[in-house]
Coordinates of C-alpha atoms in Angstrom, one line a residue:
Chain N
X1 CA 75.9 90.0 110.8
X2 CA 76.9 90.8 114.4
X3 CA 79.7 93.5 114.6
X4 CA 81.3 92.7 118.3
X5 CA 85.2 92.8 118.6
X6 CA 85.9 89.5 120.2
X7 CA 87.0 89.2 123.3
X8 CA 91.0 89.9 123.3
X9 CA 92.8 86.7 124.0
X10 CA 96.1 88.0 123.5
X11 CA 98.2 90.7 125.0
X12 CA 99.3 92.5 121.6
X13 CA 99.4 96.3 120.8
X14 CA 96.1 97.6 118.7
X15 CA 96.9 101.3 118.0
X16 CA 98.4 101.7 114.5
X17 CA 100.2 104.7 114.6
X18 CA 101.8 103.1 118.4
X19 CA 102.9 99.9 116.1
X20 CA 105.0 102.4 113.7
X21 CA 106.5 104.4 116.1
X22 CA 107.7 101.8 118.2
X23 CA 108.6 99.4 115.3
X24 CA 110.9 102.2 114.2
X25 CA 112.2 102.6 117.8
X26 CA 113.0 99.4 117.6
X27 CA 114.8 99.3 114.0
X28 CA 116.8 102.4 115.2
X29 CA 118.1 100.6 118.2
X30 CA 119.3 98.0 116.6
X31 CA 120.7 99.0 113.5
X32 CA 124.0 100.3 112.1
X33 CA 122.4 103.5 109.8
X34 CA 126.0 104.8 109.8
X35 CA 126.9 104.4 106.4
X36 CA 123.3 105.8 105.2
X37 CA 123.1 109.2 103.7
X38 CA 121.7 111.7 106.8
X39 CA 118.5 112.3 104.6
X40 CA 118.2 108.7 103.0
X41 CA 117.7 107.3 106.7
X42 CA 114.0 107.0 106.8
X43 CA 114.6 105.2 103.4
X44 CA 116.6 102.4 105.1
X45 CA 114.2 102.4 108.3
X46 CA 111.1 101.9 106.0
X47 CA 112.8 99.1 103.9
X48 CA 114.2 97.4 107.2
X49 CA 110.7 97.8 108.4
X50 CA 109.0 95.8 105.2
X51 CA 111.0 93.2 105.2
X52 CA 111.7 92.7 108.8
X53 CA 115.4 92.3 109.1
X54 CA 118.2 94.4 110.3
X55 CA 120.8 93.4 108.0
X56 CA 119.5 94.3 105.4
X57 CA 121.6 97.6 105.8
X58 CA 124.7 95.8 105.3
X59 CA 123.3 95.2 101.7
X60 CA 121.6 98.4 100.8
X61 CA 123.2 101.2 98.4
X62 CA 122.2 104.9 98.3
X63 CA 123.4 107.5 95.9
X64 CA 123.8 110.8 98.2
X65 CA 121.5 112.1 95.8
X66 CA 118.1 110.2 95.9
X67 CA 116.4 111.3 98.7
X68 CA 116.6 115.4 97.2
X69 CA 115.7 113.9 93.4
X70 CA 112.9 111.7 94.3
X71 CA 111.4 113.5 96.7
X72 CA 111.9 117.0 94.6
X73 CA 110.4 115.5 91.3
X74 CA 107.4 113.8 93.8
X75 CA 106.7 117.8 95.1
X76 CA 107.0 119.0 91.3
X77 CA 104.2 116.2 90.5
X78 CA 106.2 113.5 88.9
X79 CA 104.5 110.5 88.3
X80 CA 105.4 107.3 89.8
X81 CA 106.4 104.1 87.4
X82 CA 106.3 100.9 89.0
X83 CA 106.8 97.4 87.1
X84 CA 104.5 95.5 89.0
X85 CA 100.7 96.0 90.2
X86 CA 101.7 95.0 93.7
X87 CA 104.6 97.7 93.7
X88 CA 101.7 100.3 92.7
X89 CA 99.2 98.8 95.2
X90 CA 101.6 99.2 98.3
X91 CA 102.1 103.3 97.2
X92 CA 100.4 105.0 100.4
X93 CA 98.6 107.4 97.8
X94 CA 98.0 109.7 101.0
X95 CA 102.1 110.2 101.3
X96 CA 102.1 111.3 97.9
X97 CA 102.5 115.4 98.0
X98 CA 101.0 116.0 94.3
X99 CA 98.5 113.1 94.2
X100 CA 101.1 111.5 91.6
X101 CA 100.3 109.3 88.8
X102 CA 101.4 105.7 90.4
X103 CA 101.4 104.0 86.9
X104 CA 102.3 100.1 85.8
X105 CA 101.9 99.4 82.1
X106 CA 101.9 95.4 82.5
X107 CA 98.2 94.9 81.6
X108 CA 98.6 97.4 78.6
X109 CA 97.1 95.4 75.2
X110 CA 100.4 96.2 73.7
X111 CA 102.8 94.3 75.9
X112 CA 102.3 90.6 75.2
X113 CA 103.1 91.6 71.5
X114 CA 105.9 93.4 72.1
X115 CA 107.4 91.3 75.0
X116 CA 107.3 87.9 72.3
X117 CA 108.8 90.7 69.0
X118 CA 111.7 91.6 71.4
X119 CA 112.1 88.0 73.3
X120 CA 112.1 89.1 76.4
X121 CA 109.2 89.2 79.5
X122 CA 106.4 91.1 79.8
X123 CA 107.6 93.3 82.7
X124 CA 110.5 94.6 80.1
X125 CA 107.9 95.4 77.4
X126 CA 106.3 97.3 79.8
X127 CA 109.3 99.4 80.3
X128 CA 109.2 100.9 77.2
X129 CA 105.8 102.3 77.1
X130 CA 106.4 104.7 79.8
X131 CA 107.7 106.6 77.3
X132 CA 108.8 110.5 77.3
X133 CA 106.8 110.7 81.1
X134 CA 110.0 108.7 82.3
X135 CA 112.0 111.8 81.9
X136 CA 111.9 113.0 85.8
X137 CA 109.8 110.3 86.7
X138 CA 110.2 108.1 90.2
X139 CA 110.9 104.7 89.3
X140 CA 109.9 101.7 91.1
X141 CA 111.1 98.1 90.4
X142 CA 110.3 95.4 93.0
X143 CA 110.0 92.2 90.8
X144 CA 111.8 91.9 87.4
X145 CA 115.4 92.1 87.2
X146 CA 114.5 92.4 83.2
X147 CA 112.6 95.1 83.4
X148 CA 115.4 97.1 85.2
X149 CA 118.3 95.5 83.2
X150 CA 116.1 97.1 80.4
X151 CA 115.4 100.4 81.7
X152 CA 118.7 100.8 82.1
X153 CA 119.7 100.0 78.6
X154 CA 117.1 102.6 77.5
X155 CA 118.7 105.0 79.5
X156 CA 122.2 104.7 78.4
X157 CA 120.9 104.6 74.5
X158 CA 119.8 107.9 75.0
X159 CA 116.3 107.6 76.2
X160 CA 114.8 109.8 79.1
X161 CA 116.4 109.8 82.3
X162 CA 114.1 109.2 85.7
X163 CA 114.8 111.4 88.8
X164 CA 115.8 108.5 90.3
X165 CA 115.6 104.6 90.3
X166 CA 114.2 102.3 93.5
X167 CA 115.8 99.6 92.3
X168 CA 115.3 96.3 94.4
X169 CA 114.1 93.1 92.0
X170 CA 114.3 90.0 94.1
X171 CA 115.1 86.8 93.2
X172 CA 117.4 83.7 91.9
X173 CA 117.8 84.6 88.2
X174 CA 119.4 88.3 87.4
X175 CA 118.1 89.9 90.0
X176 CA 121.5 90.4 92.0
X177 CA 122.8 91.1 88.4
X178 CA 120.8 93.4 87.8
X179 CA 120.9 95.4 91.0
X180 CA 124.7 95.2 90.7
X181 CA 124.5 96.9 87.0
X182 CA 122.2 99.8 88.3
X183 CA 125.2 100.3 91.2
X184 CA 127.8 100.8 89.0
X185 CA 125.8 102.7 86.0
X186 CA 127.3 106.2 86.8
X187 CA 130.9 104.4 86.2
X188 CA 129.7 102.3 83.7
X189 CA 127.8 104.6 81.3
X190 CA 128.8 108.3 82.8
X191 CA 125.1 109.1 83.2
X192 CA 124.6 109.7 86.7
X193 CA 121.0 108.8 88.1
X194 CA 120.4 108.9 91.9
X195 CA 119.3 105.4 92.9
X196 CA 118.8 102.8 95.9
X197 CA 119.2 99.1 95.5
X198 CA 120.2 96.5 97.8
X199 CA 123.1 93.8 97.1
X200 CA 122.2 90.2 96.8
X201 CA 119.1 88.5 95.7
X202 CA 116.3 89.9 98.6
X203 CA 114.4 92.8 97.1
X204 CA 110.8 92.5 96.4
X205 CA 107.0 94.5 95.7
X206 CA 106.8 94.9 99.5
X207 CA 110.6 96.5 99.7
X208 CA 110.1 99.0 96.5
X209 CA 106.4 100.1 97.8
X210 CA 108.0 101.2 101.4
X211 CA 111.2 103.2 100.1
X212 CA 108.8 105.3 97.5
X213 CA 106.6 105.6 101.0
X214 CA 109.9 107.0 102.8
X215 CA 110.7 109.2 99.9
X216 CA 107.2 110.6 99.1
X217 CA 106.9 112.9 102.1
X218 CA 109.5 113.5 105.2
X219 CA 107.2 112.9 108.0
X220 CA 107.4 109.5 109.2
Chain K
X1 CA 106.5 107.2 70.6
X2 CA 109.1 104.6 69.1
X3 CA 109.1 101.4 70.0
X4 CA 112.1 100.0 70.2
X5 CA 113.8 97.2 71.6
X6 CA 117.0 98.5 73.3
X7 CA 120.4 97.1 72.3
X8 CA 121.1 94.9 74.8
X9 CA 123.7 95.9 76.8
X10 CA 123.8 93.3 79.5
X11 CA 124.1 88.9 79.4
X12 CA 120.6 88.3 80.7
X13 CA 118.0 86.0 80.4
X14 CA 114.9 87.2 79.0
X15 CA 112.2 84.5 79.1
X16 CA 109.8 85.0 81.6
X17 CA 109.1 80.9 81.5
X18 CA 112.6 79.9 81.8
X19 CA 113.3 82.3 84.6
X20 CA 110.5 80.7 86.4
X21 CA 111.7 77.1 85.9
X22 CA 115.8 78.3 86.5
X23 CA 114.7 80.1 89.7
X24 CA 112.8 76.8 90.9
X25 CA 115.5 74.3 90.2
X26 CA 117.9 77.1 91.6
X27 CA 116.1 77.1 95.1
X28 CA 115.6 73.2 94.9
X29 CA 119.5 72.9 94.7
X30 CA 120.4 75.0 97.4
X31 CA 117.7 74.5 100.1
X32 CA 116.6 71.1 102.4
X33 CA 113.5 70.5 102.0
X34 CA 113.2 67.5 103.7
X35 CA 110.9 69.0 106.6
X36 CA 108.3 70.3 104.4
X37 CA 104.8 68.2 104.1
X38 CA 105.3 66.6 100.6
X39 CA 102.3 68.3 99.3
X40 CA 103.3 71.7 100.4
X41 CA 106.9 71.6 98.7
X42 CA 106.1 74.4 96.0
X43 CA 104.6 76.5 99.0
X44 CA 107.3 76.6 100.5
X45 CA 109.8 76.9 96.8
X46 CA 107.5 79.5 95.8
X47 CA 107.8 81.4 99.4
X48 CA 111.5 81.2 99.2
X49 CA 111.1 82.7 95.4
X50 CA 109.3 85.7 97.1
X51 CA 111.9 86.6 99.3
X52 CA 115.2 85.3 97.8
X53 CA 116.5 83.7 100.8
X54 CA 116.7 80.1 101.1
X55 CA 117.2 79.8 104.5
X56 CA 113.8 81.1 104.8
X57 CA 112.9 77.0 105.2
X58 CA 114.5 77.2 108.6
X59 CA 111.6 79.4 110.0
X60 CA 108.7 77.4 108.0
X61 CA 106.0 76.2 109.7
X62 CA 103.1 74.2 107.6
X63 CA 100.8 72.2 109.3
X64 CA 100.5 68.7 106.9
X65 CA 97.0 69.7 106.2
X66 CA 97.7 72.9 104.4
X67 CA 97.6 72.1 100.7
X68 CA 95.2 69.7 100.8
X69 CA 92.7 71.9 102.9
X70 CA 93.3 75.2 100.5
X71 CA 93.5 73.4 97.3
X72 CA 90.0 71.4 98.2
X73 CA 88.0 74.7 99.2
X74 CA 89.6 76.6 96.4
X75 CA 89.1 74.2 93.9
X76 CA 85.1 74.3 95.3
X77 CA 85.0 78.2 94.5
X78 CA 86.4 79.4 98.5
X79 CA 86.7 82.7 98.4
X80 CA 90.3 84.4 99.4
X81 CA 90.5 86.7 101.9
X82 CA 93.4 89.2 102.7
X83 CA 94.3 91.9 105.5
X84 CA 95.9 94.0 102.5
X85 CA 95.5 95.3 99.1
X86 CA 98.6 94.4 98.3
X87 CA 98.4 90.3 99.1
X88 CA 95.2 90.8 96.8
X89 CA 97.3 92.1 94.3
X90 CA 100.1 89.8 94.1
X91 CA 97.5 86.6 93.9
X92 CA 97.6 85.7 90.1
X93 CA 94.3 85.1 89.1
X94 CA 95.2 83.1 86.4
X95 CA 95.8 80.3 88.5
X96 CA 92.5 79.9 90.4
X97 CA 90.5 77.0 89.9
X98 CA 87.3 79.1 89.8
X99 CA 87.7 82.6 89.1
X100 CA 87.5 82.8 93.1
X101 CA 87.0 86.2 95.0
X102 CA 89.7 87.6 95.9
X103 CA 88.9 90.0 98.7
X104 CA 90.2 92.3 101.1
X105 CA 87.7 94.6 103.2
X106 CA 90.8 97.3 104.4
X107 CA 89.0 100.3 102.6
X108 CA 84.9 99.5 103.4
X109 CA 83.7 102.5 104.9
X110 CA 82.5 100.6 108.1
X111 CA 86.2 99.8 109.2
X112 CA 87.5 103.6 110.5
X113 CA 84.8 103.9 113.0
X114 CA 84.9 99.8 114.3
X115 CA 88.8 100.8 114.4
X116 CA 88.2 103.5 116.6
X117 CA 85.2 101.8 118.5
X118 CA 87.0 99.0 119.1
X119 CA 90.4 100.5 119.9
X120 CA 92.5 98.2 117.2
X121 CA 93.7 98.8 114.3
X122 CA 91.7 99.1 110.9
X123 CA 93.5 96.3 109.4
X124 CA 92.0 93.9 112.5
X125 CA 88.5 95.9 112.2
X126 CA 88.3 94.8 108.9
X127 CA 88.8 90.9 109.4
X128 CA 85.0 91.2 111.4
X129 CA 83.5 92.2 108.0
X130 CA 84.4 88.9 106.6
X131 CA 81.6 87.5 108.0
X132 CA 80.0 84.6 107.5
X133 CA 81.7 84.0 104.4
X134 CA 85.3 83.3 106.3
X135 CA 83.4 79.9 107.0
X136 CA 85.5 77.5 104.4
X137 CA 87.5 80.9 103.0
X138 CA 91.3 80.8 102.7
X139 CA 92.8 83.6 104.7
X140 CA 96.0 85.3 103.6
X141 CA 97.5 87.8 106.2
X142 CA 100.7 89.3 105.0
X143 CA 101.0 92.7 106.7
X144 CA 99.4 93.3 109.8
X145 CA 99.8 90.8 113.1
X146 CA 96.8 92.9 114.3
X147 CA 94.5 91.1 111.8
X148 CA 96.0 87.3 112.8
X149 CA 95.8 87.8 116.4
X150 CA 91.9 89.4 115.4
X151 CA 91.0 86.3 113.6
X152 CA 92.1 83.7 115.9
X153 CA 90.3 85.5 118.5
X154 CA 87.1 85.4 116.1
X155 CA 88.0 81.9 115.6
X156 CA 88.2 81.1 118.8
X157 CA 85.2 82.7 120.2
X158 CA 83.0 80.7 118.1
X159 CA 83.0 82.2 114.9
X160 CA 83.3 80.8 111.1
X161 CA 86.4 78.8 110.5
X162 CA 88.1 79.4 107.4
X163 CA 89.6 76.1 105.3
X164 CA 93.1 77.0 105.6
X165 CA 95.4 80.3 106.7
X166 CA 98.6 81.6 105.3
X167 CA 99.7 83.7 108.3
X168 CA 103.0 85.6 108.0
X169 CA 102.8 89.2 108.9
X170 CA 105.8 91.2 109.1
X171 CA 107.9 93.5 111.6
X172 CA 109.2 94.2 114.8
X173 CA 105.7 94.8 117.0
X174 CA 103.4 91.6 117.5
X175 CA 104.8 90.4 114.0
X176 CA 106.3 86.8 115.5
X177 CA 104.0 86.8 118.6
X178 CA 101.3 86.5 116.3
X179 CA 102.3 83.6 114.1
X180 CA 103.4 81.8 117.4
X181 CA 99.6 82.1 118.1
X182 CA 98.8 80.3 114.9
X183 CA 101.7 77.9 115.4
X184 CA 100.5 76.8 118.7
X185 CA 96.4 77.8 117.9
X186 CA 95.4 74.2 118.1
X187 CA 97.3 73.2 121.0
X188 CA 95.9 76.4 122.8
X189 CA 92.3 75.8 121.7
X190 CA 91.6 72.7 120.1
X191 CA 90.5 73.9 117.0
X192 CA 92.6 72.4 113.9
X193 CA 93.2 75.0 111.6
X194 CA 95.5 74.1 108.6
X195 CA 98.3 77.0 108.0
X196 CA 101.5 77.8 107.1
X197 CA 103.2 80.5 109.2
X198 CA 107.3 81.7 109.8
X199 CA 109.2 81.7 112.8
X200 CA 110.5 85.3 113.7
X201 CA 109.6 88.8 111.9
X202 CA 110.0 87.7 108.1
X203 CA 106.7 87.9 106.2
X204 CA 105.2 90.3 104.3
X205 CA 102.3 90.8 101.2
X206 CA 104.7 88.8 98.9
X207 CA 104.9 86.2 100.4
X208 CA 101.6 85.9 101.7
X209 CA 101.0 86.1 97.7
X210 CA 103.4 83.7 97.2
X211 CA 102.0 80.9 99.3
X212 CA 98.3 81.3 98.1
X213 CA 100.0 81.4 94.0
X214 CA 101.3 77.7 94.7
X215 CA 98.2 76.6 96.8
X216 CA 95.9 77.6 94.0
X217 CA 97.0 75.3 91.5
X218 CA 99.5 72.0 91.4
X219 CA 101.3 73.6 87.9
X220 CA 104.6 75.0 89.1

């Protein structure tokens, strides 16, 4: 197999570190991070930056507290929980200060069983066999609004609390629902978890992976 | 540990099926689809699903060969090729036709010194060690405009063509330059490539994931 870079065709930028720091020039410049908490702003950048739009700002929420929780239970070797395998895949492991666990339970023998017992999905099932490691974990949910409709309901039945919650499901079906129940937890329930989500139905694998990226170290 | 269902708090629906079938008759009801290809209409349902925007169809590009082109080599054991773990991760192998690799080369050990040999990125780098085997491969590019721009060069300088391409990296650096060089890759070149790509910086692993779930297989 012959190994020659082919001839360059197109005028585009090649050096990866040069692509972040000038896609988050660019961000900056044209985004509104006003309403961000002062240490949650590379969290917004990072998410803008996965998903490629600007306005998503005008959607995101961010507890004042996150950015200290996550990124103190990270340094204290939390593990990470993530409900789906593409959430766990897009964890830069080499951001991660204490080599964390990145954990998703979904392939676990035990879930199918328990997801049709408790008619509900897979993803939710999951949720519950993180077990007593959730107290002061980081959690991650990109895809199901189940799963986090049902973490939540494990938290407020007494169950361990997280450090704090990325909470960005995407979709049609619950997922602005769900997002909406994690914003208003703290008034609903009195237990106060630090958390992000965004508004609406965008969300995603992609968006989750990048704020745990922004929250696992400061350096950008 | 106990393992409990939790009490449900919240109205939600918990069936992973009907969520599936809801969110598809959901994005059906709200989006016109009357510019898609016929045979590409669950690529581009199942796109929108990723993201949770509907006006996502706006920006769609997919040449009328697409599904037939990916379906065909897929169903003939093509293998998949991706510019991130992460697209890897979110294809379902469930619904390939033939158990077909799935394959992305990001971490091979050859791809930090071509990076740096080369003076591109190592997401590009790696699209050379597809080798021969891109010839009749379905390509999915989801994060890096690097590795599109990379392979259309390859492409275009001779080398193997794959069957089909879902092109639609994501940001604010190259991100839509290089999916107008797939839009416009035949016109430049001659060379008829069938591909789906989006106008502007939306893209991402998801969706990337997202197209390649619905080309795999006609189930919805």
């Amino acid at each position: 197999m012959t190994l020659l870079p082919p001839p360059h065709r197109y005028e585009y930028e090649g050096s990866g570190p040069a692509i972040y720091v000038d896609s988050f020039a660019t961000i900056r410049a044209e985004t509104d991070l006003t309403g961000v908490p002062a240490d949650a702003e590379k969290v917004a950048v990072r998410m803008i930056h996965g998903t490629g739009q600007t306005d998503l700002v005008k959607d995101l929420v961010i507890h004042p507290g996150l950015a200290g929780a996550a990124r103190t239970a990270l340094e204290t070797g939390a593990p990470i929980f993530t409900d789906a395998h593409m959430v766990a895949s897009g964890v830069t492991r080499a951001r991660l200060p204490r080599e964390n666990d990145v954990i998703c339970m979904l392939r676990d023998e035990r879930v199918p069983g328990l997801a049709t017992a408790w008619g509900t999905t897979r993803s939710a099932a999951a949720v519950s066999l993180w077990g007593d490691r959730l107290e002061g974990a980081l959690v991650a949910i990109g895809n199901a609004p189940t799963a986090l409709f049902h973490l939540l309901e494990l938290i407020a039945d007494g169950g361990p609390r997280p450090a704090a919650i990325v909470g960005v499901p995407v979709g049609f079906i619950g997922a602005a629902e769900s997002k909406e129940a994690l914003a208003s937890f703290a008034a609903d329930t009195g237990i106060n978890v630090p958390f992000v989500t965004v508004h609406g139905r965008r969300g995603g694998s992609a968006m989750a992976a990048s704020a745990v990226n922004a929250l696992a170290q400061e350096k950008e």
